[in-house]
Coordinates of C-alpha atoms in Angstrom, one line a residue:
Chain A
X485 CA -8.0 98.5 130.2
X486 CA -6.5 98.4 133.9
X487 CA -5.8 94.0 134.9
X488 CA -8.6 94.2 137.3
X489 CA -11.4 95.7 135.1
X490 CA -10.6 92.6 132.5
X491 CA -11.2 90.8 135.1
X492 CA -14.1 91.9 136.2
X493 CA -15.3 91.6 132.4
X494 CA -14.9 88.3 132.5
X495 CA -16.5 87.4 135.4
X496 CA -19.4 89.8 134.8
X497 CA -19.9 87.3 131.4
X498 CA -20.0 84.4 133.4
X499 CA -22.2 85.1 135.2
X500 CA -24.9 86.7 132.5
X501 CA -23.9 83.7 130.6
X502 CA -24.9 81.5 133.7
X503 CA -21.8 79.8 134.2
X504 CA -22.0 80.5 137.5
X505 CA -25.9 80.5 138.6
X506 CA -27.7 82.4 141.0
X507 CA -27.3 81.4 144.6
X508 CA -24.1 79.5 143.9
X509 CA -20.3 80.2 145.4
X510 CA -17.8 81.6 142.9
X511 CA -14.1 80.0 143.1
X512 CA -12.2 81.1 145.9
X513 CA -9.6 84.3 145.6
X514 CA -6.9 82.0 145.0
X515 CA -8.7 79.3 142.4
X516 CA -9.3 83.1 140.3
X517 CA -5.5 84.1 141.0
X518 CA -4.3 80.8 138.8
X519 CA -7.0 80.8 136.7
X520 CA -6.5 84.9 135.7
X521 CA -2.8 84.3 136.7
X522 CA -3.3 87.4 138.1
X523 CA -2.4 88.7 141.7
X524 CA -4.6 88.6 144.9
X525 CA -5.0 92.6 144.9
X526 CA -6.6 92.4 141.3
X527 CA -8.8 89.4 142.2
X528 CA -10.2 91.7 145.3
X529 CA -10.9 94.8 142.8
X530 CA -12.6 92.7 140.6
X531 CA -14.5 90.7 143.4
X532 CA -15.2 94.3 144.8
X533 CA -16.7 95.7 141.4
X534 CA -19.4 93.3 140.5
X535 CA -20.3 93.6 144.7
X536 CA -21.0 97.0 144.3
X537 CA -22.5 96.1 140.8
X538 CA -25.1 94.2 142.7
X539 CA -24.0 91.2 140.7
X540 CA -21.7 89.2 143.9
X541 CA -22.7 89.5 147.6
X542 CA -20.0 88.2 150.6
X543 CA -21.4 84.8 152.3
X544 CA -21.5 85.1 155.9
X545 CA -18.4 81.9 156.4
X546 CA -16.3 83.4 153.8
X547 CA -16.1 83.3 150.1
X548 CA -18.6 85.2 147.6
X549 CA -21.8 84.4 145.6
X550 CA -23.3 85.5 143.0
X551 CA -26.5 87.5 144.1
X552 CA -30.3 86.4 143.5
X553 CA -31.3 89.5 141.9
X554 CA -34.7 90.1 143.1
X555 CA -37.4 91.1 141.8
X556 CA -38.2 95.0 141.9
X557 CA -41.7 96.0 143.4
X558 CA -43.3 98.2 140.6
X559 CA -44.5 101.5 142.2
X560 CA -47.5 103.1 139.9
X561 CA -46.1 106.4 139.3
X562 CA -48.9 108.8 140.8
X563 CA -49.3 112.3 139.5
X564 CA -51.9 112.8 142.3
X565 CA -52.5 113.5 145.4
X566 CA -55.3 111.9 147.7
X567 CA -57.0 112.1 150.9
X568 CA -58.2 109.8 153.5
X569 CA -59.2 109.8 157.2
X570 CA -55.7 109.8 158.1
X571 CA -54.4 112.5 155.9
X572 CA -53.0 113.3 152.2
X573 CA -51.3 110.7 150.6
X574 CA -49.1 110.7 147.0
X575 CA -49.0 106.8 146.4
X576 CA -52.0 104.5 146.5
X577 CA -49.5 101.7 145.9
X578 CA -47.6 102.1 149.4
X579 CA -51.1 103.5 151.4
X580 CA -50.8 100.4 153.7
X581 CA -47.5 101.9 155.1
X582 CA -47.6 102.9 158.4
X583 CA -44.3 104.2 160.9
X584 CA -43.2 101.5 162.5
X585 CA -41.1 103.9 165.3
X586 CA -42.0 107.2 167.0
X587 CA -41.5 110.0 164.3
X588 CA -39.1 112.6 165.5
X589 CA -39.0 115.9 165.7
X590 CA -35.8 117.9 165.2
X591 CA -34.1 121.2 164.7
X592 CA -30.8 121.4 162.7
X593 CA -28.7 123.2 159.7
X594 CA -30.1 121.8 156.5
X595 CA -28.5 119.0 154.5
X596 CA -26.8 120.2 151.2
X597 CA -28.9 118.0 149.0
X598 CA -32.5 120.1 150.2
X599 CA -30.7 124.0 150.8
X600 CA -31.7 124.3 146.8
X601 CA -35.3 123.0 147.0
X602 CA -35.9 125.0 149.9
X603 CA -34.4 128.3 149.3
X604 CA -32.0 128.2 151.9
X605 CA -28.4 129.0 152.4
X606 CA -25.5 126.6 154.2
X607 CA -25.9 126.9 157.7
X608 CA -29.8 127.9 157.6
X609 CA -32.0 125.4 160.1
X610 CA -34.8 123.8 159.6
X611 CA -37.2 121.4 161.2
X612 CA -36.6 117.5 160.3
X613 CA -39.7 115.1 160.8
X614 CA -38.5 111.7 160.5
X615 CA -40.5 108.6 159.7
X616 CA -39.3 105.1 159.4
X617 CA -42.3 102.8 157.5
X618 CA -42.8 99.9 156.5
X619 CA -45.4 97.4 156.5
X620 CA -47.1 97.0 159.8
X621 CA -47.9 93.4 159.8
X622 CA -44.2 92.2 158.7
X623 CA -42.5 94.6 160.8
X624 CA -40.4 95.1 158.0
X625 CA -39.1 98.6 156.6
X626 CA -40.0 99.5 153.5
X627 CA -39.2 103.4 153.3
X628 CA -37.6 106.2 155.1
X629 CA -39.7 110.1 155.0
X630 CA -38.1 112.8 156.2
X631 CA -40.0 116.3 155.9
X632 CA -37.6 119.3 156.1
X633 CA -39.2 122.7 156.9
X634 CA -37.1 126.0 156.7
X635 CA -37.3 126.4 160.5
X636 CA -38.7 130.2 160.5
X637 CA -41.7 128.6 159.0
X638 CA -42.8 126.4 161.7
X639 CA -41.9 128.7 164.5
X640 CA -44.4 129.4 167.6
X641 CA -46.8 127.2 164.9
X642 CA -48.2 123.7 165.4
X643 CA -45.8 122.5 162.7
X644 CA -42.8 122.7 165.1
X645 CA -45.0 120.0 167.3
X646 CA -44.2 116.0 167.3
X647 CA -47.8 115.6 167.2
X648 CA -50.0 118.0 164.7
X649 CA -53.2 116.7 164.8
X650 CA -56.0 114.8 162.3
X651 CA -54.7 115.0 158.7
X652 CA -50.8 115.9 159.7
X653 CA -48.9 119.2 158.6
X654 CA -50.8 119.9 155.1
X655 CA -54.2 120.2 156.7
X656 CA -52.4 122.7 159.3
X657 CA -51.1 124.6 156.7
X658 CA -54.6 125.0 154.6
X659 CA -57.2 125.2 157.3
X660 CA -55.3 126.9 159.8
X661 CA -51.9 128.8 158.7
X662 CA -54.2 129.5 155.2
X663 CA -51.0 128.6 153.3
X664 CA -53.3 126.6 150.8
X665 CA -54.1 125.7 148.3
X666 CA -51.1 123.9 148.7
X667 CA -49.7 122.2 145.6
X668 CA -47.2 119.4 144.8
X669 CA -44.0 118.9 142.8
X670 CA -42.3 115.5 142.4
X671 CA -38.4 114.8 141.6
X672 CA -37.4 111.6 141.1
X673 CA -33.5 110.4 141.7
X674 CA -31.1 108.1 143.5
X675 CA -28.4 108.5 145.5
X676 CA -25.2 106.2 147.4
X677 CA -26.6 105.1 150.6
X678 CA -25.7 106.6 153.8
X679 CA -24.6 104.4 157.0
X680 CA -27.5 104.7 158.5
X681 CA -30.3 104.1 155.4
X682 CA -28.1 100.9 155.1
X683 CA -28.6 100.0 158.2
X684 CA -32.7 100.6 158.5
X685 CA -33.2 99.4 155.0
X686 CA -31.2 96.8 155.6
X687 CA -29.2 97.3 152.0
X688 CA -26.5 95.0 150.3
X689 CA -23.4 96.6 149.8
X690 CA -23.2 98.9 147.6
X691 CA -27.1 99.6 147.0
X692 CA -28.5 103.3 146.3
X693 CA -31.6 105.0 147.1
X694 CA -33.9 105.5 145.2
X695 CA -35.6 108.9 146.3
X696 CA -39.1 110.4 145.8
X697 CA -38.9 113.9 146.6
X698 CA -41.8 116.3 146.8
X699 CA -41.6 119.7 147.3
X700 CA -45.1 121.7 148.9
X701 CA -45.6 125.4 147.4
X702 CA -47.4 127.8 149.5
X703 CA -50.4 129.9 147.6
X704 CA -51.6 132.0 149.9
X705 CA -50.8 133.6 153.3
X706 CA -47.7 134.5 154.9
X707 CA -45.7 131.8 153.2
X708 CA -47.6 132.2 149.8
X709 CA -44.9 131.3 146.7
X710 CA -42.8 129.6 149.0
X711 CA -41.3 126.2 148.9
X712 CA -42.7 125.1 152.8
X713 CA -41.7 121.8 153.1
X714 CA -40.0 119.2 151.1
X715 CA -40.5 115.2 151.9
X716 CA -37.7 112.7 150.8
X717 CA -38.5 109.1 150.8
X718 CA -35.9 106.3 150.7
X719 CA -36.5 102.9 149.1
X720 CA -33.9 100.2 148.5
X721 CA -33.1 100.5 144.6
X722 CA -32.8 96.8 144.4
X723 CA -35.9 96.5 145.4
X724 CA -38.5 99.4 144.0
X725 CA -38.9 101.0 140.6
X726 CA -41.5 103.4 139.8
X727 CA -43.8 102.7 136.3
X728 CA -45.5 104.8 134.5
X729 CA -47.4 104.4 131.2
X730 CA -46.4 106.1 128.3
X731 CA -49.1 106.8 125.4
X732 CA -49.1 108.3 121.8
X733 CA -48.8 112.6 121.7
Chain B
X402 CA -22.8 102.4 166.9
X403 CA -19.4 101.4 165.6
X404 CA -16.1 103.8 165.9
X405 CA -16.0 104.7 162.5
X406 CA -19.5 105.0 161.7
X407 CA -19.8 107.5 165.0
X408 CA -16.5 109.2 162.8
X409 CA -18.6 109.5 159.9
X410 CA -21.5 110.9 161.7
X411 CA -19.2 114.0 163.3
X412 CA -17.3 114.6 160.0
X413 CA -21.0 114.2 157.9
X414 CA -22.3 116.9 160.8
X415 CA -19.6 119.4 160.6
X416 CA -20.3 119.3 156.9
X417 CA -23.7 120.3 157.0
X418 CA -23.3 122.8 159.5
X419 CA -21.0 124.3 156.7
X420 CA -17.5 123.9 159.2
X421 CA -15.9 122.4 156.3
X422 CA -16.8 124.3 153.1
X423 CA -17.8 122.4 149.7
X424 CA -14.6 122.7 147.6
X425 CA -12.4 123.0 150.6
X426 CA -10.0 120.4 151.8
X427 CA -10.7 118.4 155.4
X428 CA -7.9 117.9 158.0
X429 CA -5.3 115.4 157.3
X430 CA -5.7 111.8 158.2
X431 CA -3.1 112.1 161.1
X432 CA -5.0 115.2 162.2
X433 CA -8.1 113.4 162.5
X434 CA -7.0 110.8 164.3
X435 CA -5.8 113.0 167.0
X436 CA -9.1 114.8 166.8
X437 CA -11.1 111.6 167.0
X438 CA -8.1 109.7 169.1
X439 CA -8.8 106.6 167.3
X440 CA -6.8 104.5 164.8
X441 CA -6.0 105.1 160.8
X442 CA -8.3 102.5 159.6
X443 CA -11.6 103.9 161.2
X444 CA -11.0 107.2 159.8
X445 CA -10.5 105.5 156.4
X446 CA -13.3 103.4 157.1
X447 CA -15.4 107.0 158.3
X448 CA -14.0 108.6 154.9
X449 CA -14.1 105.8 152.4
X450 CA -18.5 105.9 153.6
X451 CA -18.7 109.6 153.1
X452 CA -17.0 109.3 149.5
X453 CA -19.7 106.4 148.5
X454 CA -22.5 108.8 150.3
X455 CA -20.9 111.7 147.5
X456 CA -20.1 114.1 150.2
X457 CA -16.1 114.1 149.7
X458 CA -14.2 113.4 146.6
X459 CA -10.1 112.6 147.1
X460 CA -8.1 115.4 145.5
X461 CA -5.6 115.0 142.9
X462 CA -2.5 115.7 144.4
X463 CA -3.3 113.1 148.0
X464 CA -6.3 114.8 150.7
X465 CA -10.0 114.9 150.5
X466 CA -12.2 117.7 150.1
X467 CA -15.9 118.3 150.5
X468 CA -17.5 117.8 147.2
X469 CA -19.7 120.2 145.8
X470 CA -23.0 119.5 145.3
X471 CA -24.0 119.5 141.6
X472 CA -27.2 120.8 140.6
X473 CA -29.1 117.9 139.1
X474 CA -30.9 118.4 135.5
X475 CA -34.3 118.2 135.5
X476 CA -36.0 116.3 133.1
X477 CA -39.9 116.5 132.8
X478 CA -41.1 113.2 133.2
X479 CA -42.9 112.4 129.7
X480 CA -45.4 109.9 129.4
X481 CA -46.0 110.6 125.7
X482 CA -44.3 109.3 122.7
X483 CA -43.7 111.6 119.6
X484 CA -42.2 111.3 116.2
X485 CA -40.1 113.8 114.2
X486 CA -38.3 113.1 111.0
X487 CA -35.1 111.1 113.0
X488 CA -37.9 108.5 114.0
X489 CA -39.4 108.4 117.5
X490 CA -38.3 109.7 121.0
X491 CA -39.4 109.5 124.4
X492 CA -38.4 112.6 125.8
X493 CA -38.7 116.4 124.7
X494 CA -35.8 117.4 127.2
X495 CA -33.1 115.0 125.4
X496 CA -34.3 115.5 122.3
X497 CA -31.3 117.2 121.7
X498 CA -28.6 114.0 122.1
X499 CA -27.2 112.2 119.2
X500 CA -25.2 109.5 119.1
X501 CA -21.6 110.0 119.8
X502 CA -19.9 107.0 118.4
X503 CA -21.2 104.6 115.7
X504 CA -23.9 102.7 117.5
X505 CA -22.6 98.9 118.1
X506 CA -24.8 96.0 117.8
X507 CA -24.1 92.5 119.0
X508 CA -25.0 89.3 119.6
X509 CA -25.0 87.9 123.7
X510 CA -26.5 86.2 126.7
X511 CA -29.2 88.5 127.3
X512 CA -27.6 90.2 131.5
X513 CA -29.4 89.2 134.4
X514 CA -31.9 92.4 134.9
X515 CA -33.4 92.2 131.6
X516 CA -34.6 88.5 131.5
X517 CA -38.1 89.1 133.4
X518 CA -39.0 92.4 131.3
X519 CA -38.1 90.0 128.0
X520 CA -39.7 86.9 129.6
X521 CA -36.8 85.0 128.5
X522 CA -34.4 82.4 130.7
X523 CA -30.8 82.5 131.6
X524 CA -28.7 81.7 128.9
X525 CA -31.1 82.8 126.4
X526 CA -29.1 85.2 123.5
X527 CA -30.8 88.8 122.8
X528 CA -29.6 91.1 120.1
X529 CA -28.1 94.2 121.5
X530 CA -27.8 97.8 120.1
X531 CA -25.2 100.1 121.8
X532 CA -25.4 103.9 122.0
X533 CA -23.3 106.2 123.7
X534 CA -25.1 109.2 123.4
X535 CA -24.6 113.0 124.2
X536 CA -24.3 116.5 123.3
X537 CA -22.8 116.9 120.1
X538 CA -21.7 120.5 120.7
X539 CA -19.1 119.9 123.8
X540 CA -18.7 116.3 122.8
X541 CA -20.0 115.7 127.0
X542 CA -21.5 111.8 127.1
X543 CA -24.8 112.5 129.0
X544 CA -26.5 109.1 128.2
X545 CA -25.9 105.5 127.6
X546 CA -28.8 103.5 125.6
X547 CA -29.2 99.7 124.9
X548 CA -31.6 98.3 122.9
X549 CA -32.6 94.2 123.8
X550 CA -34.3 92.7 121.3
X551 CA -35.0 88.5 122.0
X552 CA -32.7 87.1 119.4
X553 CA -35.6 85.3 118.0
X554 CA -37.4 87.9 116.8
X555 CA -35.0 90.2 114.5
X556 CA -33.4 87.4 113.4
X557 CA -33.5 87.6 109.1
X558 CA -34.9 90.7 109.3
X559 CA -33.8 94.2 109.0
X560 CA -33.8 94.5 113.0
X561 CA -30.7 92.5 113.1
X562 CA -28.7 95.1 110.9
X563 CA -26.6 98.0 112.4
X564 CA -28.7 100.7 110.0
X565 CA -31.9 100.0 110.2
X566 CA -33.2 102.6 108.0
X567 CA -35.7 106.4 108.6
X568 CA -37.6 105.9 111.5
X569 CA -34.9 103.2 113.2
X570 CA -36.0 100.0 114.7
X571 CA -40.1 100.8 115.4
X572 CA -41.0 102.2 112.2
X573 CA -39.9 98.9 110.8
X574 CA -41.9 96.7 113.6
X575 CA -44.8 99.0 113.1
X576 CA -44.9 99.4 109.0
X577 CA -42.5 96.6 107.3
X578 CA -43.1 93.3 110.1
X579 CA -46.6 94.5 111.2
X580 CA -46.0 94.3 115.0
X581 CA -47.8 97.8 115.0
X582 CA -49.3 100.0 116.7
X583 CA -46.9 99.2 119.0
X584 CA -47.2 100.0 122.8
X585 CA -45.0 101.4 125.5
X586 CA -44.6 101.2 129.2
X587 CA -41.7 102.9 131.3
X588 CA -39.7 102.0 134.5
X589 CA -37.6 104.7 136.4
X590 CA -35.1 102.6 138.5
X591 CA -31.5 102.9 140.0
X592 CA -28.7 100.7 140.8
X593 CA -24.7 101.1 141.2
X594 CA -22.9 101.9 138.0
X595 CA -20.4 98.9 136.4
X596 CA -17.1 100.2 135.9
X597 CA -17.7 101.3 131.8
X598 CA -20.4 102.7 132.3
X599 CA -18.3 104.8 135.2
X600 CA -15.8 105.7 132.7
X601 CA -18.1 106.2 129.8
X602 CA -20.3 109.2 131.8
X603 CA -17.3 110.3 134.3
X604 CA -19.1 109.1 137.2
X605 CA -17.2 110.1 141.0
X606 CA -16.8 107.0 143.2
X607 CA -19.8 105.5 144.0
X608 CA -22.1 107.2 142.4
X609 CA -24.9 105.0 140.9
X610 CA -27.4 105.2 137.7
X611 CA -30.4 106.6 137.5
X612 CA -32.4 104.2 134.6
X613 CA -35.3 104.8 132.4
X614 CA -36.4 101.8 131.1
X615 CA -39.0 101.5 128.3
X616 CA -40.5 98.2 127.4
X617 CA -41.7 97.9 124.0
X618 CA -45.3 96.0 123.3
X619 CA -46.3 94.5 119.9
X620 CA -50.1 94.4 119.7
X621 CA -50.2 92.4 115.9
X622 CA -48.5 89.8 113.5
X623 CA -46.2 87.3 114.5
X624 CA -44.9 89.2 117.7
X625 CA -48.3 90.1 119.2
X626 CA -48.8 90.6 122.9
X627 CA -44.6 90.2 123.0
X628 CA -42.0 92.7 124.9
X629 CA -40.3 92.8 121.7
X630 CA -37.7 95.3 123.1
X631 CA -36.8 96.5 126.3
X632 CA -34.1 100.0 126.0
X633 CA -32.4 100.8 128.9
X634 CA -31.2 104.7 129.6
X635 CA -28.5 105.3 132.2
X636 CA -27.8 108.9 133.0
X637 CA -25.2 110.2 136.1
X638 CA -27.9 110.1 139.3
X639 CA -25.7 112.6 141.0
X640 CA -27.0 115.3 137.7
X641 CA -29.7 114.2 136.3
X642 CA -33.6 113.7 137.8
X643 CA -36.9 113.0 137.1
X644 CA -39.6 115.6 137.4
X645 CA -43.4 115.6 137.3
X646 CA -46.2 118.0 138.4
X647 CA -48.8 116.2 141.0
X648 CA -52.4 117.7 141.2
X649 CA -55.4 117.0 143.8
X650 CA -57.4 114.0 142.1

């Protein structure tokens, strides 16, 4: 086992072990050097593992404490899909969303992570509707939806539109495209955070996503048996998990 | 928008837009600071955020290339429990993993994440049961799995032991301590890999964990209304998801 990672071992024990609490500072770099008898370089690595662990964060004057691990909101996982006055809706727990900014409306090649789901090839566009919610009355962001739409879809359609009326893109594509029924899939993951979900979600260092993913299958129409849109909504990991009840076959 | 970041969004762009190829090498870091006319460190700063994000791995021999994408594993999302002759499982898609090393059980400070599900304090000992577990064809580790147990509960019984017996550790809470029918809930969460669990699944840099966690509920005897064990699954985010079928309600 590599210096550092022993390192890292033992610090990881002392804290589970609650030598060093929530909250409080751990010895500075150079305390850990004579206590390890180790160099500076391995004290960083280790300091730099259990911060990406989610176990340290940096304190704004200098030095590093040992993180208050909060506590996750439980998402009920929903294997339905609802309707209200403003539109379908896959989660009663996070309903009370709303966007906090002006969606946007964009046309660009697809990101490798949706060519799959879609169908598409590298280098294929499609239409990007991005949202960034959260809870209206905090002002704080809870989630970031993005709806990718393989861009000959939407073409000369509403769809392509910032605004597309009462009950948003699925009640276009049932009542007046005649894509529908439409019907759901959902894909659970996580990914590293990008720059920019740091930034909105306002993530520690070293945080993933966790991502909700539902792809919308065409049944009828023009489109039918195609994959017409696929939604990917960002939470901070740290913060969400999704339960689900498990019972007896 | 900071230099590198603004760095990271170019080289993030001219990946999508397929410019630079998955498997293919970018330019050299001296080439991209000429392209970019800034300094070393903001194009390490740009690349170092685009290896976290998964989008470029370093190559071997010095460089960085465009990773390729690996298509994720689905696994149906399984809200039943069954029971073959091995004992229980959770899952019909990993039904197929055994143990790859002898499974290690120990005694410890019960880690930081797990208190709340065990409503236990800091400091407070569980019993925990290792298992690396994957496919026992190729050998390929595909899943880690810890059992918690409060180190109360097994203690002089046969929970504490490394073999528990046919059925493992709920046949004997259900049939020999009387804890039974015992009752399930699960948690599907993520969070950044610690540096075994990196080496034990082969994760690339920065890639986190996706986690199933079930909690285990004793609804008689001595342990009744107690989370009597909490297991906690970590599989490679960046290959493995979570899928389930949505329908109108």
């Amino acid at each position: 086992m590599a210096r550092w990672h022993e390192v890292a071992e033992a610090l990881r024990g002392a804290i589970t072990a609650g030598i060093y609490q929530p909250g409080a500072k751990i010895p500075k770099e150079d305390e850990l050097q004579e206590e390890f008898d180790t160099s500076r370089t391995t004290i960083r690595r280790a300091v730099a593992q259990l911060t990406a662990e989610g176990l340290l964060t940096p304190v704004r004057r200098g030095g590093t404490k040992v993180r208050e691990q909060p506590e996750r909101q439980s998402l009920a996982l929903d294997t339905a899909v609802y309707r209200d006055e403003l539109g379908y809706y896959f989660s009663k727990t996070v309903q009370h969303l709303r966007a906090l900014q002006p969606p946007t409306v964009t046309q660009e090649p697809c990101p490798p992570d949706v060519l799959a789901l879609l169908g598409l090839q590298a280098g294929d566009h499609v239409i990007i509707r991005d949202r960034v919610m959260g809870n209206p009355e905090t002002g704080r962001v809870e989630q970031l939806a993005t709806s990718y739409l393989p861009a000959d879809l939407p073409a000369g359609t509403v769809l392509a539109q910032a605004d597309t009326g009462p009950g948003g893109i699925y009640d276009r594509m049932e009542n007046e495209l005649g894509w529908g029924l439409l019907e759901w899939e959902g894909i659970i993951t996580a990914r590293p955070a990008t720059a920019e979900e740091g930034d909105l979600l306002s993530l520690a260092p070293g945080v993933p996503v966790l991502c909700v993913t539902r792809s919308t299958i065409a049944t009828a129409g023009a489109a039918e048996g195609r994959v017409v849109e696929v939604n990917v909504t960002r939470r901070d990991a740290s913060r969400f998990e999704v339960r689900y009840p498990i019972s007896r076959a």
